[in-house]
Coordinates of C-alpha atoms in Angstrom, one line a residue:
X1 CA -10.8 13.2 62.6
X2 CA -11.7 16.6 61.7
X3 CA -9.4 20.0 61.2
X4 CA -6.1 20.2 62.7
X5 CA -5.4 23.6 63.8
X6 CA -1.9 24.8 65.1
X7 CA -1.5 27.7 67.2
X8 CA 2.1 28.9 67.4
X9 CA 3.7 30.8 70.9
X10 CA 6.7 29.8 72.4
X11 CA 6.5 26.3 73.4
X12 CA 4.4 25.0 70.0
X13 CA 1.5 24.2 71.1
X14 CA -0.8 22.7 69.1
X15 CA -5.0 22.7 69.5
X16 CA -7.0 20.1 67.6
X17 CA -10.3 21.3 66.5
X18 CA -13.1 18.6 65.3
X19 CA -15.1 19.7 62.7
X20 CA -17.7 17.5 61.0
X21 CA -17.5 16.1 57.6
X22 CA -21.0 18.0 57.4
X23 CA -19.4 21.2 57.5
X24 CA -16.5 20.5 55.6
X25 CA -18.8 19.3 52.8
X26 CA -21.1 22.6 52.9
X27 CA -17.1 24.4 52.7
X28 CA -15.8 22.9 49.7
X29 CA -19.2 22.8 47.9
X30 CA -19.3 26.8 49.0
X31 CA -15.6 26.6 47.3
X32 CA -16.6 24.9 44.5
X33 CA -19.7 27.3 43.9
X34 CA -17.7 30.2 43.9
X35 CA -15.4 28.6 41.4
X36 CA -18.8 27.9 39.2
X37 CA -20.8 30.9 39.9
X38 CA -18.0 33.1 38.9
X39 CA -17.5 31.5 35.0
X40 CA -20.7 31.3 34.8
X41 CA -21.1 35.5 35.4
X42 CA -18.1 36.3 33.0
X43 CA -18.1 33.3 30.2
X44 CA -21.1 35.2 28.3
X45 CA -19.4 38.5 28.8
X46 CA -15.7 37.2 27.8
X47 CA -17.4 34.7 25.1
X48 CA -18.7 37.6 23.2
X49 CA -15.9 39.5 23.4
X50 CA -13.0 37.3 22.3
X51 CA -15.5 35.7 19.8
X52 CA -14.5 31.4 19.3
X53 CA -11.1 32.3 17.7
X54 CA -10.1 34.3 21.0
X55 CA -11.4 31.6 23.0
X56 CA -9.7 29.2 21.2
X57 CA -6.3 30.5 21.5
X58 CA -6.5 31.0 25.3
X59 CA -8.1 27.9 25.7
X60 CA -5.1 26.3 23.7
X61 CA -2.7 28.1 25.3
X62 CA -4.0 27.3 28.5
X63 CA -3.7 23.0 27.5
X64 CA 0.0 23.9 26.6
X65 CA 0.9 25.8 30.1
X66 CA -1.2 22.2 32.4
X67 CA 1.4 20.0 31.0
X68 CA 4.4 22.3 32.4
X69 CA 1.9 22.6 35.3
X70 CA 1.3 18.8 35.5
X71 CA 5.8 18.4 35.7
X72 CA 6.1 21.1 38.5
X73 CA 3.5 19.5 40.5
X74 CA 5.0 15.9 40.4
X75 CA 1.1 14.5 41.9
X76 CA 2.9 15.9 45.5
X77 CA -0.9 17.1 45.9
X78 CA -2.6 14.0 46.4
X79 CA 0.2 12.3 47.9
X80 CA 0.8 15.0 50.7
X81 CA -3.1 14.7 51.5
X82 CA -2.3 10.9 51.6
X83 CA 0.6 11.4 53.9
X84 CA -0.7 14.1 56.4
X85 CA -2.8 11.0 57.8
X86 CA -0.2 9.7 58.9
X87 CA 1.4 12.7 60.6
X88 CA -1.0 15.4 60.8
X89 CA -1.4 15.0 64.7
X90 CA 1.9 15.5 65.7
X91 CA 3.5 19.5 64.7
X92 CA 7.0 18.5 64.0
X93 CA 6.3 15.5 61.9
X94 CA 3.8 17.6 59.9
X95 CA 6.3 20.3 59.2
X96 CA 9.1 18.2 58.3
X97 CA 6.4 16.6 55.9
X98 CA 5.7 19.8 54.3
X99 CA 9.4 20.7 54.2
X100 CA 9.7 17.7 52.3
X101 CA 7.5 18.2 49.7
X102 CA 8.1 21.4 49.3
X103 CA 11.9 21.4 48.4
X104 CA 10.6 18.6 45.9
X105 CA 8.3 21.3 44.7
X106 CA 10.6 24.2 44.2
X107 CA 13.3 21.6 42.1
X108 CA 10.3 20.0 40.0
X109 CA 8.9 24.0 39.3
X110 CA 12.6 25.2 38.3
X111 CA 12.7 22.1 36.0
X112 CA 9.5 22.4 34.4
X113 CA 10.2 26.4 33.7
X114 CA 13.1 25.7 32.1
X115 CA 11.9 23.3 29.9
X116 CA 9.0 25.9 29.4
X117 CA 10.9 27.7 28.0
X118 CA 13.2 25.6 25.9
X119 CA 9.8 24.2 23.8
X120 CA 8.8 27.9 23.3
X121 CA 11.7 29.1 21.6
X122 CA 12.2 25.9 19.4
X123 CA 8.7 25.2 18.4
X124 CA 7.1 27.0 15.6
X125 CA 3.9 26.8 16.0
X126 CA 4.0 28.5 19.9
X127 CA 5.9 31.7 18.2
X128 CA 2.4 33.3 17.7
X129 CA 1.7 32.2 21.0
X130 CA 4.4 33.9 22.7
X131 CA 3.3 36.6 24.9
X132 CA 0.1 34.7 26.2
X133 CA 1.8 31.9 26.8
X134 CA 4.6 34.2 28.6
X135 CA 2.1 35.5 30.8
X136 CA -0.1 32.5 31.8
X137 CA 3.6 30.6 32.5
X138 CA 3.3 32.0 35.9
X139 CA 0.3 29.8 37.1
X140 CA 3.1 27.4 37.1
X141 CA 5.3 28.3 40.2
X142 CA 1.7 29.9 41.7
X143 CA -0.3 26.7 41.3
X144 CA 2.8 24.4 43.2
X145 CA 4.2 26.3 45.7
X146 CA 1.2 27.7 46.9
X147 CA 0.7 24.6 49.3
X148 CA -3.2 24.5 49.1
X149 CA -3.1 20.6 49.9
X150 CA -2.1 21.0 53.2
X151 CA -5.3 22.7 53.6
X152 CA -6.8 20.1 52.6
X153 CA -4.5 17.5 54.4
X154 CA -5.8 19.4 57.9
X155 CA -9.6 19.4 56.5
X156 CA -9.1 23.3 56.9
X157 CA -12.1 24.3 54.2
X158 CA -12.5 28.0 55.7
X159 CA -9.3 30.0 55.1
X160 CA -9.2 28.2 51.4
X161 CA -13.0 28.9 50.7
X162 CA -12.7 32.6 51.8
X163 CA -9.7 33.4 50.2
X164 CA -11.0 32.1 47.0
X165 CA -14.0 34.7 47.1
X166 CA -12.1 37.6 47.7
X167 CA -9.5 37.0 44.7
X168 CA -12.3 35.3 42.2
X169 CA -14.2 38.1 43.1
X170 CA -11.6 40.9 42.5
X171 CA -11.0 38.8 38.8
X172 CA -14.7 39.1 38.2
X173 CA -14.6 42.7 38.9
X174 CA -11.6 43.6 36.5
X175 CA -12.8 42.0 34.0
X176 CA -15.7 43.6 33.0
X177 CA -13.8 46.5 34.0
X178 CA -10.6 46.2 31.7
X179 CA -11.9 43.5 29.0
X180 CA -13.9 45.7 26.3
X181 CA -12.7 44.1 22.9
X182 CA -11.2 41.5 21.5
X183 CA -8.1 43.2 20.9
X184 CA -8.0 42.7 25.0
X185 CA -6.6 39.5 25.0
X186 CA -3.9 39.9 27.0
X187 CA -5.5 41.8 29.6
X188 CA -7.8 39.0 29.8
X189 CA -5.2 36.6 30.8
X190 CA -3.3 38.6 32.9
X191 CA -5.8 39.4 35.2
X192 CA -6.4 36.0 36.9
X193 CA -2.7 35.9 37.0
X194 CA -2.4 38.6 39.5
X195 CA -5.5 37.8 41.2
X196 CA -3.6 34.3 41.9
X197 CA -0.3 36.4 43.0
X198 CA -2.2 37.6 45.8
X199 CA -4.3 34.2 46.5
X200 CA -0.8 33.1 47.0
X201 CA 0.5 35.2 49.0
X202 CA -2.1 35.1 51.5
X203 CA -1.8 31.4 51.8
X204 CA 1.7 31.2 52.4
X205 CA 1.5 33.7 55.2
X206 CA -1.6 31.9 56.8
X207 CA 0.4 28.7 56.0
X208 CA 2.3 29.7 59.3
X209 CA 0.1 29.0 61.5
X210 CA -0.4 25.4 60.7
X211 CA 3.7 24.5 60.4
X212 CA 6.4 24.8 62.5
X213 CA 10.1 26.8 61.2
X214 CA 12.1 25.1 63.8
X215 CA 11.9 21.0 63.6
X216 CA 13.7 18.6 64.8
X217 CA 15.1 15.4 62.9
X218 CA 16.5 14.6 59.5
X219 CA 14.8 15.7 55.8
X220 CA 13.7 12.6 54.2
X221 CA 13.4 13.7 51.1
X222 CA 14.5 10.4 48.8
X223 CA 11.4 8.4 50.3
X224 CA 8.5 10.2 48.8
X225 CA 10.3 10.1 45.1
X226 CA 9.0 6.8 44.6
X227 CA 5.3 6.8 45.6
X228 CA 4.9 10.5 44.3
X229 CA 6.7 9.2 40.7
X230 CA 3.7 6.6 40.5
X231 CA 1.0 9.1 41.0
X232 CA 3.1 11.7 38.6
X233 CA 2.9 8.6 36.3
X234 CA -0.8 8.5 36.6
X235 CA -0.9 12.5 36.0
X236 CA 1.0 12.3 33.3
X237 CA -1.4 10.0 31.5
X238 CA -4.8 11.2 32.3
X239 CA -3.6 14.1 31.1
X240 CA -3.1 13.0 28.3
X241 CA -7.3 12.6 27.4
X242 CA -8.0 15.5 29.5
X243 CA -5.9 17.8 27.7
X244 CA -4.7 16.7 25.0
X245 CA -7.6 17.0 22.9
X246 CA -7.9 20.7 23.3
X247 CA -3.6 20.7 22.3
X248 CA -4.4 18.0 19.0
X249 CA -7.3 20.7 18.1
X250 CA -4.7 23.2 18.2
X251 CA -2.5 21.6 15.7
X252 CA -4.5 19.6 13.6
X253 CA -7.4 22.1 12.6
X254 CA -8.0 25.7 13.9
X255 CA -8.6 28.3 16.9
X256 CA -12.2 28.2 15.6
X257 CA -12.7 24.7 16.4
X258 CA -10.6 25.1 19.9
X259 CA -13.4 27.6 20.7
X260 CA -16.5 25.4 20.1
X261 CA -14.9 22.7 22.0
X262 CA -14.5 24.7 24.8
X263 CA -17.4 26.2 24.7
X264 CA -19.1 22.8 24.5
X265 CA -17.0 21.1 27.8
X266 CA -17.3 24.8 29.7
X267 CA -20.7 23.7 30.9
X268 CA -20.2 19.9 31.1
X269 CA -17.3 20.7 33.4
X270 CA -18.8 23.3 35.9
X271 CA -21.7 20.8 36.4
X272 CA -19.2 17.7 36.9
X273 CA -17.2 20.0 39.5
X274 CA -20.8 20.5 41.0
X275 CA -21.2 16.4 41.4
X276 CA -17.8 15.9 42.8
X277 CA -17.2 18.6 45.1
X278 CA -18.9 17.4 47.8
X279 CA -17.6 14.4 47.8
X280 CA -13.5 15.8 47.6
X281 CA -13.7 16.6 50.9
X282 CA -13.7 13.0 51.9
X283 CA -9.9 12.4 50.4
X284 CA -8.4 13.1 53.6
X285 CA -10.9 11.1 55.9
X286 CA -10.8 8.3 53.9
X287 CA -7.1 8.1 53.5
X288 CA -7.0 8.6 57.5
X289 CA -9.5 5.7 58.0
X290 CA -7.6 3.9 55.5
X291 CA -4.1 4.7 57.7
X292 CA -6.0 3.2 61.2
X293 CA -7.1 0.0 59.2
X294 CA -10.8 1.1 60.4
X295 CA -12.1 -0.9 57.9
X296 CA -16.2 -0.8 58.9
X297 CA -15.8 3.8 59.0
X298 CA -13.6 3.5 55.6
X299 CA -16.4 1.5 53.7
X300 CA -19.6 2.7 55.1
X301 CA -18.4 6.0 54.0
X302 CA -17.2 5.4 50.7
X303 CA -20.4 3.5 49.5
X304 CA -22.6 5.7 51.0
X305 CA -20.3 8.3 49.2
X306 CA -20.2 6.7 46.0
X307 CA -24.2 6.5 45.9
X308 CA -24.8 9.7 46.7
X309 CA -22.3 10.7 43.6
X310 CA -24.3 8.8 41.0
X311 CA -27.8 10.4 42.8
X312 CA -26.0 14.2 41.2
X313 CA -24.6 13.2 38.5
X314 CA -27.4 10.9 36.6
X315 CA -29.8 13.8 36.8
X316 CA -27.3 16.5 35.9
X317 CA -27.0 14.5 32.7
X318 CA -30.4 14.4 31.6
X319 CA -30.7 17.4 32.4
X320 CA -28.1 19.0 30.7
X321 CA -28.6 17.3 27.9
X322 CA -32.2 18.7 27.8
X323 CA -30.9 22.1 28.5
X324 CA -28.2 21.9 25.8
X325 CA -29.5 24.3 23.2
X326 CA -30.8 27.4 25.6
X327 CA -27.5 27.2 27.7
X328 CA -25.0 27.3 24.7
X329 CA -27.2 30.4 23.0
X330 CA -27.5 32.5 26.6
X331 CA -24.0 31.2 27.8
X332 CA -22.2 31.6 24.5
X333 CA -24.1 33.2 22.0
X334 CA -25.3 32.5 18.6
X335 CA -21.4 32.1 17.6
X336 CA -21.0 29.4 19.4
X337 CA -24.3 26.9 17.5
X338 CA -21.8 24.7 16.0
X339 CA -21.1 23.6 19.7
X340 CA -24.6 22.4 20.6
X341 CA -24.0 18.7 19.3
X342 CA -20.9 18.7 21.1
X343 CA -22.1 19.3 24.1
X344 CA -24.5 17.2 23.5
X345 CA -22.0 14.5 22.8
X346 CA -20.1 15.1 25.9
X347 CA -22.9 15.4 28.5
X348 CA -22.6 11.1 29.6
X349 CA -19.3 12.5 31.1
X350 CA -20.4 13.7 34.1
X351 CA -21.7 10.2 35.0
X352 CA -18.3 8.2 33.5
X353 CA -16.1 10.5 35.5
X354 CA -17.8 10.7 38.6
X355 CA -17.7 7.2 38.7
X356 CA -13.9 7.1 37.6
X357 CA -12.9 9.7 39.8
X358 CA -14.6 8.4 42.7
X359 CA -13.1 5.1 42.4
X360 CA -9.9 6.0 41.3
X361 CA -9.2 9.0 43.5
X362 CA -11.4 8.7 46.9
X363 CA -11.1 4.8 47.2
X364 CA -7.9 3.3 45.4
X365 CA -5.5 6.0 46.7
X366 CA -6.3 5.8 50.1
X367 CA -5.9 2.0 50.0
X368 CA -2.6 2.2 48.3
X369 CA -3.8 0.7 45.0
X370 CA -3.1 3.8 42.9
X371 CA -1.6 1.1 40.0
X372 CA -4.9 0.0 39.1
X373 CA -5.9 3.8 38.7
X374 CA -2.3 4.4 36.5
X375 CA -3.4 1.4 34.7
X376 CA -6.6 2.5 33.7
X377 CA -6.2 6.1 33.0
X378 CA -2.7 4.6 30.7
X379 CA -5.7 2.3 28.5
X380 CA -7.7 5.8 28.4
X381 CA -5.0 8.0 26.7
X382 CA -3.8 5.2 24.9
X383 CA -7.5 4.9 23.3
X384 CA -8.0 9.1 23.3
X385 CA -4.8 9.4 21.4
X386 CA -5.4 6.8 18.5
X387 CA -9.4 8.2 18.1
X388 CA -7.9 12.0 18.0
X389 CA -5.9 11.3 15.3
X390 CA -8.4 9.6 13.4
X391 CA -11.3 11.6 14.1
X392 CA -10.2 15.3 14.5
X393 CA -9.0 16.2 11.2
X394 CA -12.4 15.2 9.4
X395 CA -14.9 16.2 12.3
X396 CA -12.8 18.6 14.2
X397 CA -15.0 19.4 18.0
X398 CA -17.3 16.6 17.4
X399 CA -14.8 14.4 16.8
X400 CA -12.5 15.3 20.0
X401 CA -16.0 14.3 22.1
X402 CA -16.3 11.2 20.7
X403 CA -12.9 10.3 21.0
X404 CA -12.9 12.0 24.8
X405 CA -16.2 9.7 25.4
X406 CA -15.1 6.7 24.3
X407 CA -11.8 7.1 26.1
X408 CA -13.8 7.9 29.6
X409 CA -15.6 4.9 29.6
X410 CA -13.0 2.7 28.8
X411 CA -11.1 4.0 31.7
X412 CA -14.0 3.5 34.5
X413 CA -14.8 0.1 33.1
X414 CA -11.2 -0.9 34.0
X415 CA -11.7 0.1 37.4
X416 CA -15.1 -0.8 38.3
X417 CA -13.6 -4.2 37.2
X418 CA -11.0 -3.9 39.4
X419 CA -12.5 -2.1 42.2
X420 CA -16.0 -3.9 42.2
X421 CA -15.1 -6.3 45.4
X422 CA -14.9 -2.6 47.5
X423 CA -18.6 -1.7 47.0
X424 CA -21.9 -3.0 47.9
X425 CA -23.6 -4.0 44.5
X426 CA -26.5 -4.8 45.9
X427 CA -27.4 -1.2 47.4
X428 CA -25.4 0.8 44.8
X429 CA -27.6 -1.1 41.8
X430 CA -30.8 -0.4 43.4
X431 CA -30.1 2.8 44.1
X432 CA -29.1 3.7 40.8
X433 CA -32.2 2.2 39.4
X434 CA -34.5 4.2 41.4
X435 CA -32.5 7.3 40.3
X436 CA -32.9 6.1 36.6
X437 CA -36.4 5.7 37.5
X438 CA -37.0 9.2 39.1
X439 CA -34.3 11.1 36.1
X440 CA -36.3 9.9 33.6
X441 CA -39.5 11.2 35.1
X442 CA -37.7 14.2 35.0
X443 CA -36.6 14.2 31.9
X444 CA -39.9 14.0 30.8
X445 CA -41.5 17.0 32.6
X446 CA -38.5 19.0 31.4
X447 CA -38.9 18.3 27.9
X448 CA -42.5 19.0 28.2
X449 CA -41.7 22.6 29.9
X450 CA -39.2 23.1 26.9
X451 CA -41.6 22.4 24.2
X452 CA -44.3 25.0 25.7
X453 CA -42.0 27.8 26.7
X454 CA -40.3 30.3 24.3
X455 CA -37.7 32.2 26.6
X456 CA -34.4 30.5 26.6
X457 CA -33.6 32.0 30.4
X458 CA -37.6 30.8 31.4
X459 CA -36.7 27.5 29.8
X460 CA -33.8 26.6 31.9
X461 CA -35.1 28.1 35.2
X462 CA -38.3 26.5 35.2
X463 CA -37.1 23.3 33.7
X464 CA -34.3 23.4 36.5
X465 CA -36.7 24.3 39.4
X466 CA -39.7 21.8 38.8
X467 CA -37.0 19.2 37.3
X468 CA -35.5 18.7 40.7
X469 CA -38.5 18.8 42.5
X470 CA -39.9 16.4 40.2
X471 CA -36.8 14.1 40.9
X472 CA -37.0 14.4 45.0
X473 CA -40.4 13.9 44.9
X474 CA -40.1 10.6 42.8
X475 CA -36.9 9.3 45.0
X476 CA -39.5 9.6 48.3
X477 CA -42.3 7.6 46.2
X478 CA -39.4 5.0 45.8
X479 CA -38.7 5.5 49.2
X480 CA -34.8 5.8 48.9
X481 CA -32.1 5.4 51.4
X482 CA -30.3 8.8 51.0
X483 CA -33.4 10.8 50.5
X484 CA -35.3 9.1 53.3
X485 CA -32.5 9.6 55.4
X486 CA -32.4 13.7 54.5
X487 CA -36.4 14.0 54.9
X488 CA -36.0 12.0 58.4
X489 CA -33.2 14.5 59.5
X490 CA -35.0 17.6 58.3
X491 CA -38.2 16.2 60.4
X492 CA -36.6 16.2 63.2
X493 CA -34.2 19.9 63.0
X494 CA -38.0 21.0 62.4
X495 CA -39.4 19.4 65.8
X496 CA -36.5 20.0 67.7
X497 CA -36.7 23.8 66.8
X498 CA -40.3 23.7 67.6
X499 CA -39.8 22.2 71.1
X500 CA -36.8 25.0 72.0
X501 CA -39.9 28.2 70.6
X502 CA -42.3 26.3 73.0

């Protein structure tokens, strides 16, 4: 089923466009490019400007404002992609949906503001806070009434992918032009606040095209509470080890210590977004194949999927591990050195949560089995929150990675132990040998280019050029399903193109 597309006149109608998962991958990962490209231009820039104390409190800041986020958006996201299987073909069904959830939306935002603002003006520590975390506050009604999962829900990558690189492009732009010392602050955290005013607004008036104002039949609201309470449920307590240790920095040691931290996950998380982005565009597919009971499309997908995943991320790893030292000195600066070993520390990540993610989000959602995720993300912060009280105080950054790590694997051993019976062990362990195999060839050829080159920026280049060739190369010696399959497919683009010049 590919992207729904609804073109209003008069009598509704609506015109159902197929587009291939193919494309919809090349949109997202476009999406998610522009998302990475773009930190990736200012962080050394901003980095050096705000210094690891500046960082720190925005960064800080910033863990404070997702919780209020995490209330307003009640997990509707995920659950409204769910849903839109169900109803996406039919325009009044789909509108009442999005009616739905979005007066759930505007009750959960008004309540999470006003707690917002309650915990500012009675907690002490947030009173030297006060006009950044003023500011960033309005991400909160931006980030869920903005209804960017219905573009998802319709597989509709374009409109989302564009209208992200005009406004993260306009934010690019005004920083450099308007950020010029550290005294800056809160021009720096303004500015991507306005850029998402207008990302907004753009959305909501293309948003018309897809739903119709005039339905027929009753709001339902009262039977999405329950289902979109569990996922809320299991929001509530991942976030817990994905942003709490950023908040427990805050109050158990220093801004300093916030900065090196997020200096050391900055990377780690652009090049896990990398690995899943791809594969985020098959939510929707696999929740529809899930909703037909296609059982044979739903499967072959999401181990083919899941294989693919592990091919990125075990790679990216290694690699970045390699890399660590030259990317934290070009990236950050020479500020930033106490970060090094934490990034080192946190680099396994991108594997643990690929794996975690993709199980709990691409294949235990769409099958209705979203307890087994709450579960396991529940034994995570349970496990995060007892190591960050023990390690933080005495190890500060380092001691937030470890406990993050720890908690990570914990979680996706729950659920490969859960979810195991859904894959095909067989395939997935031999592939995932052969990339071991062909990484740690890799490995070796980078650490070779880093030990003969001087130039930090030549370093990660080269190593990052031959590395992947090396690993490609080393996959078609082992003669690998996914890679054989690409090489196969390229072959015959080639010939086909050939045949069309002759």
């Amino acid at each position: 089923m590919g992207e729904i597309v609804y073109l209003h006149n008069k009598s509704h109608v609506n015109i159902m466009k197929e587009k291939s998962l193919k494309k919809n991958a090349i949109l997202n990962s476009l999406g998610t490019v522009i998302g990475i490209l773009f930190p990736i231009i200012t962080f050394p820039y901003i980095s050096r400007i705000l210094l690891p104390e500046g960082i720190g409190q925005v960064n800080f800041v910033n863990s404070i404002i997702s919780y209020f986020l995490l209330l307003a958006g009640l997990g509707i996201s995920n659950y409204g992609i769910r849903e839109a299987a169900k109803v996406r073909e039919n325009i009044n069904d789909f509108s009442l949906l999005v009616k739905e959830l979005g007066i759930i939306s505007f009750v959960s935002t008004f309540i999470s503001y006003v707690l917002f603002f309650i915990v500012i003006f009675f907690v002490p520590k947030f009173h030297s806070y006060k006009n950044i975390l003023f500011i960033c506050s309005l991400n909160i009604p931006l980030a869920t009434l903005g209804f960017s999962w219905v573009y998802s829900a319709l597989e509709n990558f374009t409109f989302s992918t564009i209208n992200s690189l005009v406004f993260q492009s306009l934010n690019v732009i005004s920083l450099f032009l308007f950020v010029k010392s550290k005294e800056d602050i809160l021009i720096y955290v303004t500015i991507p606040v306005l850029c998402s005013i207008g990302s907004v607004i753009c959305s909501l008036i293309n948003l018309r095209k897809y739903i119709s104002l005039k339905t027929t039949g009753k709001l339902k609201i009262r039977k999405h509470l329950k289902p979109i309470f569990v996922l809320f449920g299991m929001s509530v307590v991942t976030s817990i080890y994905t942003l709490l240790d950023t908040t427990m920095l805050g109050f158990l040691t220093n801004d300093t210590q916030v900065g090196y931290y997020s200096a050391a996950t900055k990377i780690n998380k652009l090049v896990l977004s990398v690995v899943t982005s791809a594969c985020a565009v098959l939510f929707p597919r696999l929740s529809f194949y899930a909703e037909k009971a296609d059982k044979t499309e739903f499967f072959n997908l999401l181990n083919k999927s899941f294989a693919i995943t592990l091919g990125v991320a075990i790679p990216a790893t290694i690699g970045l591990n390699l890399l660590s030292e030259p990317i934290t000195l070009i990236f950050s600066g020479t500020e930033y050195i106490p970060s090094i070993p934490v990034m080192k520390m946190m680099n396994p990540i991108i594997i643990i949560i690929s794996m975690s993610g993709f199980i709990g989000i691409q294949c235990l959602i769409p099958l209705r089995k979203e307890k087994i995720t709450l579960y396991s993300v529940s034994i995570g912060a349970i496990v995060n929150f007892i190591l960050n009280l023990l390690l933080m105080k005495k190890y500060g950054a380092l001691g937030a990675a470890v406990a993050t790590l720890i908690a990570e694997c914990s979680v996706t051993l729950f659920q490969i132990i859960n979810a195991h019976k859904y894959f095909d062990k067989k395939s997935l362990i031999k592939n995932c040998i052969q990339y071991l195999l062909a990484a740690s060839v890799m490995g070796l050829v980078v650490f070779f280019i880093m030990n003969i080159i001087k130039s930090n920026v030549a370093k990660i280049l080269l190593s990052s050029f031959i590395g992947i060739i090396v690993y490609f190369v080393v996959l078609i010696i082992l003669k690998n399903q996914f890679v054989s399959e690409i090489k196969k497919n390229i072959i015959l683009k080639t010939r086909k193109k050939s045949n069309e010049t002759i």
